[in-house]
mmCIF file of C-alpha atoms in Angstrom:
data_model
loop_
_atom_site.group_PDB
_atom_site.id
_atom_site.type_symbol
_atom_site.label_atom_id
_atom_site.label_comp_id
_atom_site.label_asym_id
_atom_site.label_seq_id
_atom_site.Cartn_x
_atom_site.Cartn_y
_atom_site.Cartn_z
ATOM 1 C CA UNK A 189 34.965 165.669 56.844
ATOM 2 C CA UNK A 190 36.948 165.896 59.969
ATOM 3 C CA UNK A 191 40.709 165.422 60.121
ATOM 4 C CA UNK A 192 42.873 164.678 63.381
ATOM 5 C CA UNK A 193 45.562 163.651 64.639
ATOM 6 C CA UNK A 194 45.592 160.244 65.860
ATOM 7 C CA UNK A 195 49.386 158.940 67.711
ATOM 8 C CA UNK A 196 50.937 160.278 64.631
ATOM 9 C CA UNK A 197 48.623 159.496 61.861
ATOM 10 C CA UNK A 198 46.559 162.073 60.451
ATOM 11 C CA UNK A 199 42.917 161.163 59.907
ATOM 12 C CA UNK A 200 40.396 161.806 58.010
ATOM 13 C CA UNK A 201 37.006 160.708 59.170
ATOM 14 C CA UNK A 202 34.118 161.026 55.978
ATOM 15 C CA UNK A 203 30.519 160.256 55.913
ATOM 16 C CA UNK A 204 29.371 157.750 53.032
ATOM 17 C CA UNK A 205 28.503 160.548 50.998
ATOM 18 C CA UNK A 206 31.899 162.482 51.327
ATOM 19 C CA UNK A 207 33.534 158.940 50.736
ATOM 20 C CA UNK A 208 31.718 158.930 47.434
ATOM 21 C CA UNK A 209 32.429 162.108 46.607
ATOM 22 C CA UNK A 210 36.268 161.893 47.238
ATOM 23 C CA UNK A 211 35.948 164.902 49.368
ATOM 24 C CA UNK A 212 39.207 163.926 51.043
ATOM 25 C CA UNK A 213 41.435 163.722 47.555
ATOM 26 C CA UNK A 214 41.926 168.145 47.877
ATOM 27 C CA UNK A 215 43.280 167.035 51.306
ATOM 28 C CA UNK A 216 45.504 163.498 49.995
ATOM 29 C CA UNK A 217 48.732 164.768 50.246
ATOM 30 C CA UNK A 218 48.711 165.710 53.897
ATOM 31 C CA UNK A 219 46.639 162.560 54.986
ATOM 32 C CA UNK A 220 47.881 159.243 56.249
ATOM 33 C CA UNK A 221 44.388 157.334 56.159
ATOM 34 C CA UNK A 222 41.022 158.302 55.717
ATOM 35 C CA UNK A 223 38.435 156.576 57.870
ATOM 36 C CA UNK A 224 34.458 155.777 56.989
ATOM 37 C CA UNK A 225 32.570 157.134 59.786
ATOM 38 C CA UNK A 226 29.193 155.084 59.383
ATOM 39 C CA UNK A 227 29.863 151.943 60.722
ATOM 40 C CA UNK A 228 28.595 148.530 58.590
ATOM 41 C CA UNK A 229 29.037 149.494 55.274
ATOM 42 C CA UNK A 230 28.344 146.584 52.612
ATOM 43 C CA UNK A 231 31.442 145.018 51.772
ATOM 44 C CA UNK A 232 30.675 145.801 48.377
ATOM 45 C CA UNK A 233 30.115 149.392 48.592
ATOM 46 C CA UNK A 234 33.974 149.482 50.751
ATOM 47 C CA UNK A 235 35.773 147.651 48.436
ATOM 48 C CA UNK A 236 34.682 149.848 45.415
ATOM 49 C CA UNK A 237 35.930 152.903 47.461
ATOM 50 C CA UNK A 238 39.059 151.214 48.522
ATOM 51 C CA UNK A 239 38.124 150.430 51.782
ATOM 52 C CA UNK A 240 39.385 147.853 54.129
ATOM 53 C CA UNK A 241 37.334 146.665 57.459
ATOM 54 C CA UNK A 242 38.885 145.763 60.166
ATOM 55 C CA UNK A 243 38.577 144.287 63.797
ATOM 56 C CA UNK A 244 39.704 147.096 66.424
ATOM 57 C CA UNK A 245 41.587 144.378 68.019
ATOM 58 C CA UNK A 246 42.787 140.861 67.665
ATOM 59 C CA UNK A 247 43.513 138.405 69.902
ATOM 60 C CA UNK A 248 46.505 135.682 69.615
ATOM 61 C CA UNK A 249 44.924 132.362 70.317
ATOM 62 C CA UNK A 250 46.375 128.766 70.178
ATOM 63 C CA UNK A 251 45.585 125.232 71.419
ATOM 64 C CA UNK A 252 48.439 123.849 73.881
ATOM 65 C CA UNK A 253 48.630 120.704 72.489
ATOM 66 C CA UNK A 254 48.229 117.310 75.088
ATOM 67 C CA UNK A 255 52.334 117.656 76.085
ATOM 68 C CA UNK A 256 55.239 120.239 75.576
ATOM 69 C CA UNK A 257 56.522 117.528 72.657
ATOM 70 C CA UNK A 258 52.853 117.905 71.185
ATOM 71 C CA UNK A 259 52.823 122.009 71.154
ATOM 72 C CA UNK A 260 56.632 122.346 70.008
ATOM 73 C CA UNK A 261 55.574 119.772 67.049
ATOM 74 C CA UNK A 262 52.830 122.550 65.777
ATOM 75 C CA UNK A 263 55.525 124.914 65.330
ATOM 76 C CA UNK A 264 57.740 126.238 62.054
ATOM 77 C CA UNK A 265 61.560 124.209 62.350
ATOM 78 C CA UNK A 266 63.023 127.428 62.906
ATOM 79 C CA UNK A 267 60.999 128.254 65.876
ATOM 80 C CA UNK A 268 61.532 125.169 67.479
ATOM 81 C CA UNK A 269 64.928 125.213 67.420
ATOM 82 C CA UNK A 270 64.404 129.263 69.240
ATOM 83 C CA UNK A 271 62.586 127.515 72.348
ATOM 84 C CA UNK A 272 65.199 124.697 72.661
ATOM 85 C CA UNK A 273 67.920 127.811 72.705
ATOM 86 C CA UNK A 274 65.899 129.560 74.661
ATOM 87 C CA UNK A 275 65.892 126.905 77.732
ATOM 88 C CA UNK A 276 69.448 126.254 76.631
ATOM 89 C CA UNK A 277 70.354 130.064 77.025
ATOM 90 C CA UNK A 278 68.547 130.023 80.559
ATOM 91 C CA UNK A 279 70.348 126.797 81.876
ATOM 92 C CA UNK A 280 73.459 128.222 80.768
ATOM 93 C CA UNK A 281 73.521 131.685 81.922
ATOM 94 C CA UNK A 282 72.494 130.223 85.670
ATOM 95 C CA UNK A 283 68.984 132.172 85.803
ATOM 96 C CA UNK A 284 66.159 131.226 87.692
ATOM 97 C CA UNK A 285 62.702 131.011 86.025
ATOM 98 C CA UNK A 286 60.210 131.024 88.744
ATOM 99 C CA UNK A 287 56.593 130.073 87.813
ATOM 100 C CA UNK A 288 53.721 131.352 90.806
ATOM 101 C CA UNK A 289 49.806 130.909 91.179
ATOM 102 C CA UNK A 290 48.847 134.715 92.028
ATOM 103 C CA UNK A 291 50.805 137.768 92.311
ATOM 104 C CA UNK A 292 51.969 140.212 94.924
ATOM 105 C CA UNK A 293 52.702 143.881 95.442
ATOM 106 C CA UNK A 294 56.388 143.435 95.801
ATOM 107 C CA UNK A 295 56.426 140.567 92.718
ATOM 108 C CA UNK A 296 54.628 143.620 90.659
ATOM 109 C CA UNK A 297 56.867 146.157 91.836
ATOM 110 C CA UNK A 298 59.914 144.165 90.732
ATOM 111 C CA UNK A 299 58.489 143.652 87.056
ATOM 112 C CA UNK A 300 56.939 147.146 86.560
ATOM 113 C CA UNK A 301 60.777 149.443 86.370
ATOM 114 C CA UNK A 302 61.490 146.185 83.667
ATOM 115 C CA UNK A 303 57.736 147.147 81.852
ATOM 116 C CA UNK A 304 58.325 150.659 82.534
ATOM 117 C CA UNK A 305 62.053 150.543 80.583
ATOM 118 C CA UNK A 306 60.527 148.498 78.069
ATOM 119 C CA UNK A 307 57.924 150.648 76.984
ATOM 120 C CA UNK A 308 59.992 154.135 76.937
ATOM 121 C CA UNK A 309 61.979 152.380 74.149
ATOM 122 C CA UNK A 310 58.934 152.080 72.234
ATOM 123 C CA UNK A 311 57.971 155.084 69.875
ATOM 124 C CA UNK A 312 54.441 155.325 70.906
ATOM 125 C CA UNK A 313 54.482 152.766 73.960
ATOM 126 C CA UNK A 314 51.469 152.915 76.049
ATOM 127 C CA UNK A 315 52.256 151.592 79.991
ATOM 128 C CA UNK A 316 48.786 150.042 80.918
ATOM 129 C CA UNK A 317 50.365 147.815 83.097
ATOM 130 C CA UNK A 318 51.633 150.720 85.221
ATOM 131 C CA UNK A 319 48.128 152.222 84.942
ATOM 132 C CA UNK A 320 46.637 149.417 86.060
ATOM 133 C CA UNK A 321 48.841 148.213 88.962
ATOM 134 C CA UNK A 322 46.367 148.379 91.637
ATOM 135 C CA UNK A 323 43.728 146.510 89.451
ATOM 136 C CA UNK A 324 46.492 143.672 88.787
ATOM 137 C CA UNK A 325 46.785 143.587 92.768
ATOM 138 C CA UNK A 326 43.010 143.112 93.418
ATOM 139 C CA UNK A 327 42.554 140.386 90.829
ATOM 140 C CA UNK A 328 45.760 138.819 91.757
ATOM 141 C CA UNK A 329 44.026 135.486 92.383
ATOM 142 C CA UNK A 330 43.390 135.261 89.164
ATOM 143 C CA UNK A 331 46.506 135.764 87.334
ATOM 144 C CA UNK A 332 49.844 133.441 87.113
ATOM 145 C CA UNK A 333 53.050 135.215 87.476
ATOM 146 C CA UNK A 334 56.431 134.174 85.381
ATOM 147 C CA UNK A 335 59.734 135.571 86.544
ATOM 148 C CA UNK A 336 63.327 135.033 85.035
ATOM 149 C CA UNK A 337 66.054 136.444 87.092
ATOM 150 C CA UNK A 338 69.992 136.986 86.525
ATOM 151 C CA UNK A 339 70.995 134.288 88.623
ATOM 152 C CA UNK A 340 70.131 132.188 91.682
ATOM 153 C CA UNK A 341 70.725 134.756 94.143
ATOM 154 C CA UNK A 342 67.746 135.910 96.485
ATOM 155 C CA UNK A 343 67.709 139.535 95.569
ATOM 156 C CA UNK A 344 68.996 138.374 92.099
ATOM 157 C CA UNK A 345 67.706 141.415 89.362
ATOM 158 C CA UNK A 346 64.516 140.789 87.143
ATOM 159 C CA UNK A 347 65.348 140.372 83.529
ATOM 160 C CA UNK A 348 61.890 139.698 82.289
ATOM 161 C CA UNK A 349 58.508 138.673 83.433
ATOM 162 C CA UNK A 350 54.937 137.915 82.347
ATOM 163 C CA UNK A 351 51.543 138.370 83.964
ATOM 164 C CA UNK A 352 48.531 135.803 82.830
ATOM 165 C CA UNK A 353 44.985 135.770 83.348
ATOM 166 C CA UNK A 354 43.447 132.358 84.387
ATOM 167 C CA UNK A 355 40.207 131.678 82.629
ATOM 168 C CA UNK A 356 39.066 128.244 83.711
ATOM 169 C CA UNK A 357 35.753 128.883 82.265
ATOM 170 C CA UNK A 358 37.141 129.670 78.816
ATOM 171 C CA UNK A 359 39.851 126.912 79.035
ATOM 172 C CA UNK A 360 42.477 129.756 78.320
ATOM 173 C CA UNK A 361 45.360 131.386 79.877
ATOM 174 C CA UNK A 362 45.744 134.900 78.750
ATOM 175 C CA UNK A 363 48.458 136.839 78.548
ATOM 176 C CA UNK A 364 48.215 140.723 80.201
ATOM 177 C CA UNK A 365 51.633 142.261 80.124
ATOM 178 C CA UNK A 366 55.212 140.769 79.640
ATOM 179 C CA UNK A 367 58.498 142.258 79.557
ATOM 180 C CA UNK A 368 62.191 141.735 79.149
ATOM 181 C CA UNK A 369 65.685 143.673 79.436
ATOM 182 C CA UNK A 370 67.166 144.756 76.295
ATOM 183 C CA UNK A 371 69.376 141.910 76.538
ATOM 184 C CA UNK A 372 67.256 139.222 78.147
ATOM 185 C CA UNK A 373 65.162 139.731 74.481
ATOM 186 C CA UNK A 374 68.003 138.962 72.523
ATOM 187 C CA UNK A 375 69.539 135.722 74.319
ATOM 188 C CA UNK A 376 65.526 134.832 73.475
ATOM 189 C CA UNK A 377 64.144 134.402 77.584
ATOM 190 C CA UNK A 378 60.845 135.465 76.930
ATOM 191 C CA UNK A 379 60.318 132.295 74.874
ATOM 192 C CA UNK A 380 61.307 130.406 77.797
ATOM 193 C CA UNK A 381 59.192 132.251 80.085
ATOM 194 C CA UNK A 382 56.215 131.540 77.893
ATOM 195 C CA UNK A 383 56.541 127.871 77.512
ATOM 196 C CA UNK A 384 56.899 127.580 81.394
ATOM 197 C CA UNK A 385 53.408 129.386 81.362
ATOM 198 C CA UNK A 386 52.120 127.092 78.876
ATOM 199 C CA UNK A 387 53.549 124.148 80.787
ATOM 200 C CA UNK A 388 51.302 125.531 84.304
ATOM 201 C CA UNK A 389 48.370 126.037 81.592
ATOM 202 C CA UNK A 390 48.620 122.387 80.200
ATOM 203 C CA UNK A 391 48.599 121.121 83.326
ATOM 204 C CA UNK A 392 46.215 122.772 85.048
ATOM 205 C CA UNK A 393 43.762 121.377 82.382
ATOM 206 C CA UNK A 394 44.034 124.668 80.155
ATOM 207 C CA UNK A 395 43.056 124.039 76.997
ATOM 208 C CA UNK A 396 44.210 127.094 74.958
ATOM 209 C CA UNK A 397 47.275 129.930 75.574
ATOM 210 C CA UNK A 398 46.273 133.554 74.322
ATOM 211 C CA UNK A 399 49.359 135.937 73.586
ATOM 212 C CA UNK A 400 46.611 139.147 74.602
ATOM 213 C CA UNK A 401 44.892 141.433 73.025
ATOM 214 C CA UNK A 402 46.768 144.071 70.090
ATOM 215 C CA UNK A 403 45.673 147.213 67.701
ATOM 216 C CA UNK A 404 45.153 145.093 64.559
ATOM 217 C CA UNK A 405 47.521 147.391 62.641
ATOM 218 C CA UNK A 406 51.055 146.855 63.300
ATOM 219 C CA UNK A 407 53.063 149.561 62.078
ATOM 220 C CA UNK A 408 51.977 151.911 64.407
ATOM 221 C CA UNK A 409 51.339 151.630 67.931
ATOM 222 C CA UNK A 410 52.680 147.977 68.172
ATOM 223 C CA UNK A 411 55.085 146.822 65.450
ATOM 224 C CA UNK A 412 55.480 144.129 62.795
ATOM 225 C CA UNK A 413 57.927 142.506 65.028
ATOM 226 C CA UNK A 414 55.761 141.644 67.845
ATOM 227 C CA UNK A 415 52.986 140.150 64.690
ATOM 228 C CA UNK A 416 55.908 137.432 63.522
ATOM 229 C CA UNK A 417 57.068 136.664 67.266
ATOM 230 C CA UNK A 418 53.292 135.976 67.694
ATOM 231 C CA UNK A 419 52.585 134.034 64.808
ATOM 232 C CA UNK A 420 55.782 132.113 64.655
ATOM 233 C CA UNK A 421 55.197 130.854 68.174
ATOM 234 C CA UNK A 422 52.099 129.263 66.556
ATOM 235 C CA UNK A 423 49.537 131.486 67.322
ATOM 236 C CA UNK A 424 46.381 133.084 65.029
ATOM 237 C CA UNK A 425 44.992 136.701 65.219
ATOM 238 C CA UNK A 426 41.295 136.497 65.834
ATOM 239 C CA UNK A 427 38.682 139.310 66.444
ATOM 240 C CA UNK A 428 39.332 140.094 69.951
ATOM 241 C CA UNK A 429 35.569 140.177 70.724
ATOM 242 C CA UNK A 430 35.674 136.668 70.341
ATOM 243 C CA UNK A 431 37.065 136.247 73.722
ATOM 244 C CA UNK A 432 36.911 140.323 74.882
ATOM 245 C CA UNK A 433 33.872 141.334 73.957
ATOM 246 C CA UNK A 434 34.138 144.500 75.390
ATOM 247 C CA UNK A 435 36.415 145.114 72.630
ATOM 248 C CA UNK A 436 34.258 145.449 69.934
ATOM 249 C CA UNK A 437 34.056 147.195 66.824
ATOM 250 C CA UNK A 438 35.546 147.908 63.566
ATOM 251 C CA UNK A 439 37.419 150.339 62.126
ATOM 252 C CA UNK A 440 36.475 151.267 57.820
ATOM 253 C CA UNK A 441 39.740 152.841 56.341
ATOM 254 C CA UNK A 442 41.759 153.583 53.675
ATOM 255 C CA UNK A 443 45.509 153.905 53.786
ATOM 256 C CA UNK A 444 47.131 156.712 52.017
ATOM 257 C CA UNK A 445 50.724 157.136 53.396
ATOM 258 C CA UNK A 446 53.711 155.238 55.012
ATOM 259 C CA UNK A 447 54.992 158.578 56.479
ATOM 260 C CA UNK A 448 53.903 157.560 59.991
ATOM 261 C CA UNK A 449 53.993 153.631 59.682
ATOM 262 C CA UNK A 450 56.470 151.200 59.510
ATOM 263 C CA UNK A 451 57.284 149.622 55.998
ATOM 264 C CA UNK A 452 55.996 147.164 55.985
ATOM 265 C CA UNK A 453 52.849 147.118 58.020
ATOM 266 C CA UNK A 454 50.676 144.800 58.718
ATOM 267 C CA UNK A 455 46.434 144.822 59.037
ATOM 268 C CA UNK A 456 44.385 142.019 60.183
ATOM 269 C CA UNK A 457 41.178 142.419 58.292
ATOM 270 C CA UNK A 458 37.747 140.854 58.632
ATOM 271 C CA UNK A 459 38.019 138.966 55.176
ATOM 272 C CA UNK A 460 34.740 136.459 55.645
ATOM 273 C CA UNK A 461 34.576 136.957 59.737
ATOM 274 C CA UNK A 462 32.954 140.263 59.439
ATOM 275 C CA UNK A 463 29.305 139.765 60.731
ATOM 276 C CA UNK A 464 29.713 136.388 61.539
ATOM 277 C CA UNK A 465 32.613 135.285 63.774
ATOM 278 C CA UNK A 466 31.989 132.242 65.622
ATOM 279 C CA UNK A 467 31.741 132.264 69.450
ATOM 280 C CA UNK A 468 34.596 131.064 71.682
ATOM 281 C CA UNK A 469 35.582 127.930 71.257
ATOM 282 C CA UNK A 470 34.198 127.617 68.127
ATOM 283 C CA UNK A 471 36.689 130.247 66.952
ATOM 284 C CA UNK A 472 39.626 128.371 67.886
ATOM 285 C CA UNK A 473 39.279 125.987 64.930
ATOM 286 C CA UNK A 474 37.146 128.451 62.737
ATOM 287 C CA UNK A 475 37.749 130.629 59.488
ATOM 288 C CA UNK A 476 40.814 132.714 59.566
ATOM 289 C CA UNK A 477 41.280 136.696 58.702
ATOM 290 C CA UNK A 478 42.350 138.569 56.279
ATOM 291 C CA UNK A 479 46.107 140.164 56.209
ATOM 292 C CA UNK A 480 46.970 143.367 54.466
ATOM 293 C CA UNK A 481 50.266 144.226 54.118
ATOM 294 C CA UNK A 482 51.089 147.905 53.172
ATOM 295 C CA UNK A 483 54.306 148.153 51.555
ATOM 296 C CA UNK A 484 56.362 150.757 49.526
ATOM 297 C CA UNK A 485 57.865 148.532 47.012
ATOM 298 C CA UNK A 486 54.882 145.874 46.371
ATOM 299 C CA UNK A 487 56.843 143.089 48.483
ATOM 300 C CA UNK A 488 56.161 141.312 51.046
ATOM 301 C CA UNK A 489 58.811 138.311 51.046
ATOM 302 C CA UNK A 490 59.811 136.778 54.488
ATOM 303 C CA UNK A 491 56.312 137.750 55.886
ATOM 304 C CA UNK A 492 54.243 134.987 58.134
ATOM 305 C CA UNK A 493 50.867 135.107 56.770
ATOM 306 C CA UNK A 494 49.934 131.094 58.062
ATOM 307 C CA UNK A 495 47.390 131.427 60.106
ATOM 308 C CA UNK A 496 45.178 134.068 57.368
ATOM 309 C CA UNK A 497 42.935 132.642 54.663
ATOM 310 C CA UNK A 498 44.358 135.170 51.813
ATOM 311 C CA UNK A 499 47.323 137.971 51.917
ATOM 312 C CA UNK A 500 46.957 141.187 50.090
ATOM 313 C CA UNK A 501 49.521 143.613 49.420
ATOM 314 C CA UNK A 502 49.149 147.080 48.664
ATOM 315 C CA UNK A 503 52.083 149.547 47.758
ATOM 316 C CA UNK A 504 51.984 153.018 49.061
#
């Protein structure tokens, strides 16, 4: 048995055997999750130890629907009436959405100080987009850029932004990074930044928006927050190898502790994909995950979970 520390969570990684054995129990009350090391375990075998497989990563996949009418029709009342506030909220407030094929270095340099802000407020934020900025700049063909800014003015300040990948061959646009001032979130731009995207998408002949690639706990490095934006706006976690398949893999665990998660978190579990997810496009329309909620109290009211084929809840 090894035990780490992992962002915050302390791990324990066990062989089958030590799983069997409980080997980690003398260690419980100082553990947040312990983690099967052997990869593929029968399903079986996990859920008699209390195990719960999971994708790595998900991605947030959705069809665009034929118009803007069509794709605002496939969405919860409540979230409809967001995006018409959203383009309300923009209108009113005098800011200019711009929508470009491409991006370039001073386009980038204007969003990354709004990324950079908006991951420091983060507790465990990670700024790939940062990291990657001269990677964004050589595939900058590729990618469609969405800015809101504070007003008409030329040198008018960014308030939020998002950076897409264009994959004709996929039918998909896919999101990389996106970010917004504190306040931009709140008066609900980035929902109007996204349906402009989707708008270019649609009518480029884009079949399919993806909201990126995330952990597939949430609760830790990305919140529960960013799962119900996701999945309100219409959108279903699949395994991200579907479209990434460089990211591959599963993770085996069992959760112990809410000391270094939010309550509630959320997993996205295999459920009936494990082994045998469908390829891409087949996906899009295919069998759903699994969701796990972990949860102090045993509830999970007010939780999306459309989108999943069953929702389990565990208290902690």
């Amino acid at each position: 048995m090894e035990i780490t520390e992992q962002d915050g969570l302390t791990v324990a990684t066990v062989s089958r055997d030590e799983a069997e054995d409980g080997a980690w129990r003398a260690r419980a009350a100082e553990l947040d999750l312990v983690r099967l090391g052997e990869p593929g375990t029968e399903d079986a075998v996990l859920h008699r130890l209390g195990f719960t497989a999971r994708p790595k990563w998900v991605n947030w996949v959705a069809p665009l629907g034929g118009s803007p009418d069509e794709w605002l029709a496939s969405l919860g009342g409540t979230e409809r009436r967001n995006v018409r506030l959203a383009h309300r909220f923009v209108a009113a407030e005098g800011m200019r959405l711009e929508v470009h094929q491409g991006l370039t270095e001073r386009q980038l340099d204007a969003f990354l100080p709004v990324y950079d802000e908006q991951i420091a407020g983060m507790p465990r934020g990670r700024n790939f987009a940062r990291k990657h900025r001269d990677r964004l700049l050589e595939g900058a063909d590729g990618l469609l850029s969405v800015f809101v800014h504070a007003d008409g003015g030329a040198d008018s300040p960014l308030v939020a932004g998002s950076l897409w990948q264009w994959r004709p061959a996929e039918s998909v646009l896919q999101l990389r990074f996106s970010a917004a001032a504190a306040d931009a979130r709140s008066g609900r731009v980035m929902r109007a930044a996204y349906a402009a995207a989707f708008d270019r998408a649609r009518a480029g002949g884009l079949g399919y928006a993806s909201l990126g690639n995330d952990p597939s706990l949430f609760g830790h490095v990305v919140q529960p927050g960013l799962f119900t934006f996701k999945s309100r706006l219409g959108f279903r976690a699949l395994p991200s190898e579907v479209l990434n398949p460089e990211l591959a893999g599963e993770f085996q665990d069992r959760f112990l502790s809410l000391r270094a998660l939010a309550d509630p978190s959320l997993v996205v579990a295999w459920g009936e994909l494990r082994g045998r997810a469908p390829g891409w496009p087949a996906a899009a329309d295919g069998p759903s995950p699994d969701l796990l909620v972990l949860t102090g109290d045993g509830r999970a009211q007010g939780l999306p979970s459309t989108g999943f084929r069953r929702t389990r809840v565990l208290a902690l």
